[in-house]
Amino acid sequence: GESVGLHLPTLSVQEGDNSIINCAYSNSASDYFIWYKQESGKGPQFIIDIRSNMDKRQGQRVTVLLNKTVKHLSLQIAATQPGDSAVYFCAETPGGYNKLIFGAGTRLAVHP
Amino acid sequence: SAVISQKPSRDICQRGTSLTIQCQVDSQVTMMFWYRQQPGQSLTLIATANQGSEATYESGFVIDKFPISRPNLTFSTLTVSNMSPEDSSIYLCSVIQGEVNEQYFGPGTRLTVT
């Protein structure tokens, strides 16, 4: 099937290592920040979110960090597995709106 | 989470023609959206499909080019009109179920215009 993210920056990691994917967002008034994972041929899948009044949130093997001072968001994946290989997008929701504004995306390639 | 299906999953169309993409959700949802994902790029919101009223379009997208219908709370269509090769993209519908951050996406429709 058609691939997404052919021209996106790529992060290559070894299986078992930790991965850190970064994102710069644009709107200081955004309420929510969300990370999505998109595998080839599929729609984006929700991973984890964080509200603007938090700076860290943990899920299963994933952690999202929010730095509002520099408008930076990161996704940390612990013990990266081959199944984590995908394109990862951050998204933000402007205050008072329900729509998502997506960042550029990063392709994560996990090597055995 | 909502289960979303789209038809067709992919199509190859000739320039100048139109294609209507369907989005079906397995539960009633208030908000539905249509996004475009051009090759190798991120997702861009086209419009919010409002049930019972006209869709709300984002800057750069117009109703004549992308007419949208939302006849009920589980179904919407997006038409790509008078297609050109620049319309070759993946078109995705999404829904909000609950909070604004609980947004789920369909599998996408991969459109190629020749």
Short mmCIF file of C-alpha atoms in Angstrom, two decimals:
data_model
loop_
_atom_site.label_atom_id
_atom_site.label_comp_id
_atom_site.label_asym_id
_atom_site.label_seq_id
_atom_site.Cartn_x
_atom_site.Cartn_y
_atom_site.Cartn_z
CA GLY A 1 0.00 0.00 0.00
CA GLU A 2 0.93 3.63 -0.23
CA SER A 3 3.38 4.74 2.42
CA VAL A 4 3.00 7.84 4.48
CA GLY A 5 5.87 9.90 5.68
CA LEU A 6 8.18 9.20 2.76
CA HIS A 7 9.83 12.59 3.13
CA LEU A 8 9.68 12.91 6.89
CA PRO A 9 12.73 12.97 9.18
CA THR A 10 13.66 9.51 10.39
CA LEU A 11 14.78 8.38 13.82
CA SER A 12 16.57 5.04 13.72
CA VAL A 13 16.95 3.06 16.95
CA GLN A 14 18.00 -0.39 18.00
CA GLU A 15 15.41 -2.72 19.42
CA GLY A 16 15.37 -2.40 23.19
CA ASP A 17 16.70 1.16 23.24
CA ASN A 18 14.64 4.13 24.36
CA SER A 19 13.32 6.51 21.70
CA ILE A 20 12.67 10.21 22.00
CA ILE A 21 10.58 11.95 19.36
CA ASN A 22 10.35 15.72 19.47
CA CYS A 23 7.78 18.21 18.26
CA ALA A 24 7.53 21.99 18.25
CA TYR A 25 4.01 23.36 18.44
CA SER A 26 2.76 26.73 17.37
CA ASN A 27 -0.11 27.94 19.53
CA SER A 28 0.59 28.91 23.13
CA ALA A 29 -3.18 28.86 23.81
CA SER A 30 -3.66 25.19 22.90
CA ASP A 31 -5.49 23.10 25.50
CA TYR A 32 -4.47 19.57 24.63
CA PHE A 33 -1.45 18.00 23.04
CA ILE A 34 -1.75 14.53 21.59
CA TRP A 35 0.60 11.99 20.07
CA TYR A 36 -0.59 9.76 17.24
CA LYS A 37 1.03 6.75 15.65
CA GLN A 38 0.38 6.04 11.97
CA GLU A 39 1.34 2.73 10.45
CA SER A 40 1.52 2.29 6.72
CA GLY A 41 -1.92 2.02 5.16
CA LYS A 42 -3.76 3.00 8.32
CA GLY A 43 -5.22 6.08 9.93
CA PRO A 44 -3.54 7.73 12.92
CA GLN A 45 -3.95 5.91 16.22
CA PHE A 46 -4.13 7.74 19.55
CA ILE A 47 -1.15 7.04 21.83
CA ILE A 48 -1.22 9.50 24.69
CA ASP A 49 -2.29 13.05 25.44
CA ILE A 50 -1.43 15.77 27.92
CA ARG A 51 -3.32 18.84 29.04
CA SER A 52 -1.70 22.23 28.92
CA ASN A 53 -1.66 22.49 32.74
CA MET A 54 0.62 19.45 33.04
CA ASP A 55 4.27 18.96 32.14
CA LYS A 56 4.52 15.19 32.20
CA ARG A 57 2.26 12.22 31.70
CA GLN A 58 3.08 8.54 31.63
CA GLY A 59 1.41 5.65 29.94
CA GLN A 60 2.40 2.10 29.23
CA ARG A 61 5.99 2.34 27.92
CA VAL A 62 5.36 5.92 26.79
CA THR A 63 5.90 9.28 28.44
CA VAL A 64 4.95 12.68 27.09
CA LEU A 65 6.76 15.81 28.24
CA LEU A 66 5.45 19.32 27.67
CA ASN A 67 7.60 22.43 27.89
CA LYS A 68 5.32 25.41 27.42
CA THR A 69 8.17 27.90 27.81
CA VAL A 70 9.70 26.86 24.51
CA LYS A 71 6.53 25.30 23.03
CA HIS A 72 8.08 21.85 22.82
CA LEU A 73 6.56 18.42 23.16
CA SER A 74 8.33 15.09 23.30
CA LEU A 75 7.33 11.44 23.26
CA GLN A 76 9.54 8.94 24.98
CA ILE A 77 9.13 5.26 24.16
CA ALA A 78 10.84 2.83 26.52
CA ALA A 79 12.34 -0.44 25.30
CA THR A 80 11.44 0.24 21.68
CA GLN A 81 10.10 -2.76 19.77
CA PRO A 82 9.83 -3.51 16.05
CA GLY A 83 6.08 -2.96 16.33
CA ASP A 84 6.77 0.64 17.27
CA SER A 85 8.03 1.33 13.75
CA ALA A 86 5.65 3.92 12.31
CA VAL A 87 5.25 7.63 11.68
CA TYR A 88 4.53 9.65 14.81
CA PHE A 89 2.63 12.93 14.77
CA CYS A 90 2.04 15.42 17.51
CA ALA A 91 -1.18 17.41 17.41
CA GLU A 92 -2.56 20.34 19.34
CA THR A 93 -6.05 21.66 19.90
CA PRO A 94 -6.36 25.45 19.84
CA GLY A 95 -8.18 26.78 22.88
CA GLY A 96 -11.95 26.72 22.47
CA TYR A 97 -11.91 24.58 19.35
CA ASN A 98 -12.35 20.88 18.72
CA LYS A 99 -10.09 20.57 15.70
CA LEU A 100 -6.59 19.14 15.67
CA ILE A 101 -3.56 20.87 14.20
CA PHE A 102 -0.91 18.32 13.31
CA GLY A 103 2.84 18.72 13.41
CA ALA A 104 5.16 17.57 10.66
CA GLY A 105 5.72 14.00 11.85
CA THR A 106 8.73 11.76 12.45
CA ARG A 107 9.32 8.29 11.09
CA LEU A 108 10.61 5.84 13.70
CA ALA A 109 12.57 2.90 12.35
CA VAL A 110 13.41 0.13 14.82
CA HIS A 111 16.23 -2.22 13.87
CA PRO A 112 16.74 -5.67 15.40
CA SER B 1 -13.45 3.71 20.94
CA ALA B 2 -15.46 4.37 17.79
CA VAL B 3 -15.02 2.06 14.82
CA ILE B 4 -14.83 4.03 11.58
CA SER B 5 -14.97 2.69 8.04
CA GLN B 6 -14.38 4.49 4.78
CA LYS B 7 -15.34 3.67 1.22
CA PRO B 8 -13.63 3.35 -1.14
CA SER B 9 -10.33 2.38 0.45
CA ARG B 10 -8.51 3.54 -2.67
CA ASP B 11 -9.28 4.77 -6.17
CA ILE B 12 -7.57 5.95 -9.31
CA CYS B 13 -9.49 8.70 -11.06
CA GLN B 14 -9.10 10.79 -14.19
CA ARG B 15 -8.63 14.51 -13.96
CA GLY B 16 -11.82 16.52 -14.25
CA THR B 17 -13.98 13.87 -12.60
CA SER B 18 -15.37 13.79 -9.05
CA LEU B 19 -15.19 11.18 -6.33
CA THR B 20 -17.40 10.83 -3.27
CA ILE B 21 -15.87 9.26 -0.18
CA GLN B 22 -18.08 7.77 2.50
CA CYS B 23 -17.41 7.63 6.23
CA GLN B 24 -19.47 5.39 8.50
CA VAL B 25 -19.20 5.27 12.30
CA ASP B 26 -20.52 2.47 14.49
CA SER B 27 -22.01 4.86 17.04
CA GLN B 28 -23.59 8.28 17.08
CA VAL B 29 -21.06 11.08 17.32
CA THR B 30 -21.53 14.80 17.45
CA MET B 31 -18.43 15.92 15.65
CA MET B 32 -16.96 14.54 12.44
CA PHE B 33 -14.00 15.92 10.54
CA TRP B 34 -12.35 15.45 7.16
CA TYR B 35 -8.56 15.62 6.78
CA ARG B 36 -6.21 15.45 3.83
CA GLN B 37 -2.77 13.90 3.95
CA GLN B 38 -0.68 14.66 0.90
CA PRO B 39 2.11 12.24 0.00
CA GLY B 40 4.88 12.31 2.58
CA GLN B 41 3.21 15.00 4.63
CA SER B 42 1.19 15.54 7.76
CA LEU B 43 -2.57 15.82 8.09
CA THR B 44 -4.43 19.02 7.28
CA LEU B 45 -8.00 19.65 8.37
CA ILE B 46 -10.35 20.28 5.45
CA ALA B 47 -13.60 20.89 7.30
CA THR B 48 -15.84 20.04 10.20
CA ALA B 49 -18.95 18.14 9.09
CA ASN B 50 -21.90 19.50 11.04
CA GLN B 51 -25.05 17.43 11.31
CA GLY B 52 -28.05 19.36 10.04
CA SER B 53 -26.09 22.37 8.83
CA GLU B 54 -23.41 23.35 6.37
CA ALA B 55 -19.86 22.19 6.97
CA THR B 56 -17.28 24.58 8.39
CA TYR B 57 -14.27 24.85 6.07
CA GLU B 58 -10.70 25.69 6.99
CA SER B 59 -8.69 28.32 5.24
CA GLY B 60 -7.73 27.18 1.76
CA PHE B 61 -10.65 24.78 1.33
CA VAL B 62 -13.97 25.69 -0.27
CA ILE B 63 -17.35 24.06 -0.51
CA ASP B 64 -17.40 24.03 -4.32
CA LYS B 65 -14.27 21.89 -4.39
CA PHE B 66 -14.99 19.72 -1.33
CA PRO B 67 -18.75 19.50 -0.76
CA ILE B 68 -19.61 17.61 2.42
CA SER B 69 -22.82 16.00 3.57
CA ARG B 70 -23.74 14.91 7.09
CA PRO B 71 -27.25 13.48 6.96
CA ASN B 72 -27.15 11.87 10.42
CA LEU B 73 -24.93 11.27 13.44
CA THR B 74 -23.17 8.20 12.04
CA PHE B 75 -22.47 9.06 8.41
CA SER B 76 -20.75 11.69 6.28
CA THR B 77 -19.50 12.06 2.73
CA LEU B 78 -16.74 14.16 1.21
CA THR B 79 -16.70 14.81 -2.53
CA VAL B 80 -13.51 15.82 -4.29
CA SER B 81 -14.74 17.74 -7.32
CA ASN B 82 -13.15 18.45 -10.68
CA MET B 83 -10.04 16.56 -9.65
CA SER B 84 -6.49 17.38 -10.69
CA PRO B 85 -3.27 15.45 -9.94
CA GLU B 86 -2.66 17.83 -7.02
CA ASP B 87 -5.67 16.25 -5.30
CA SER B 88 -3.83 12.94 -5.05
CA SER B 89 -3.80 12.35 -1.30
CA ILE B 90 -5.10 10.22 1.49
CA TYR B 91 -8.43 11.52 2.75
CA LEU B 92 -9.36 10.63 6.31
CA CYS B 93 -12.45 11.14 8.38
CA SER B 94 -12.30 11.38 12.14
CA VAL B 95 -14.74 11.66 15.00
CA ILE B 96 -14.70 12.93 18.54
CA GLN B 97 -16.17 10.63 21.13
CA GLY B 98 -16.19 12.30 24.50
CA GLU B 99 -13.49 14.86 25.15
CA VAL B 100 -11.81 16.78 22.36
CA ASN B 101 -8.67 14.72 22.82
CA GLU B 102 -10.54 11.47 22.14
CA GLN B 103 -10.45 11.78 18.38
CA TYR B 104 -10.42 8.63 16.29
CA PHE B 105 -9.56 8.23 12.64
CA GLY B 106 -10.80 6.09 9.84
CA PRO B 107 -8.37 4.04 7.72
CA GLY B 108 -8.31 6.63 4.95
CA THR B 109 -9.11 6.70 1.25
CA ARG B 110 -6.10 6.74 -1.02
CA LEU B 111 -6.86 8.80 -4.09
CA THR B 112 -4.66 8.97 -7.16
CA VAL B 113 -5.60 11.38 -9.93
CA THR B 114 -4.09 10.79 -13.35
#
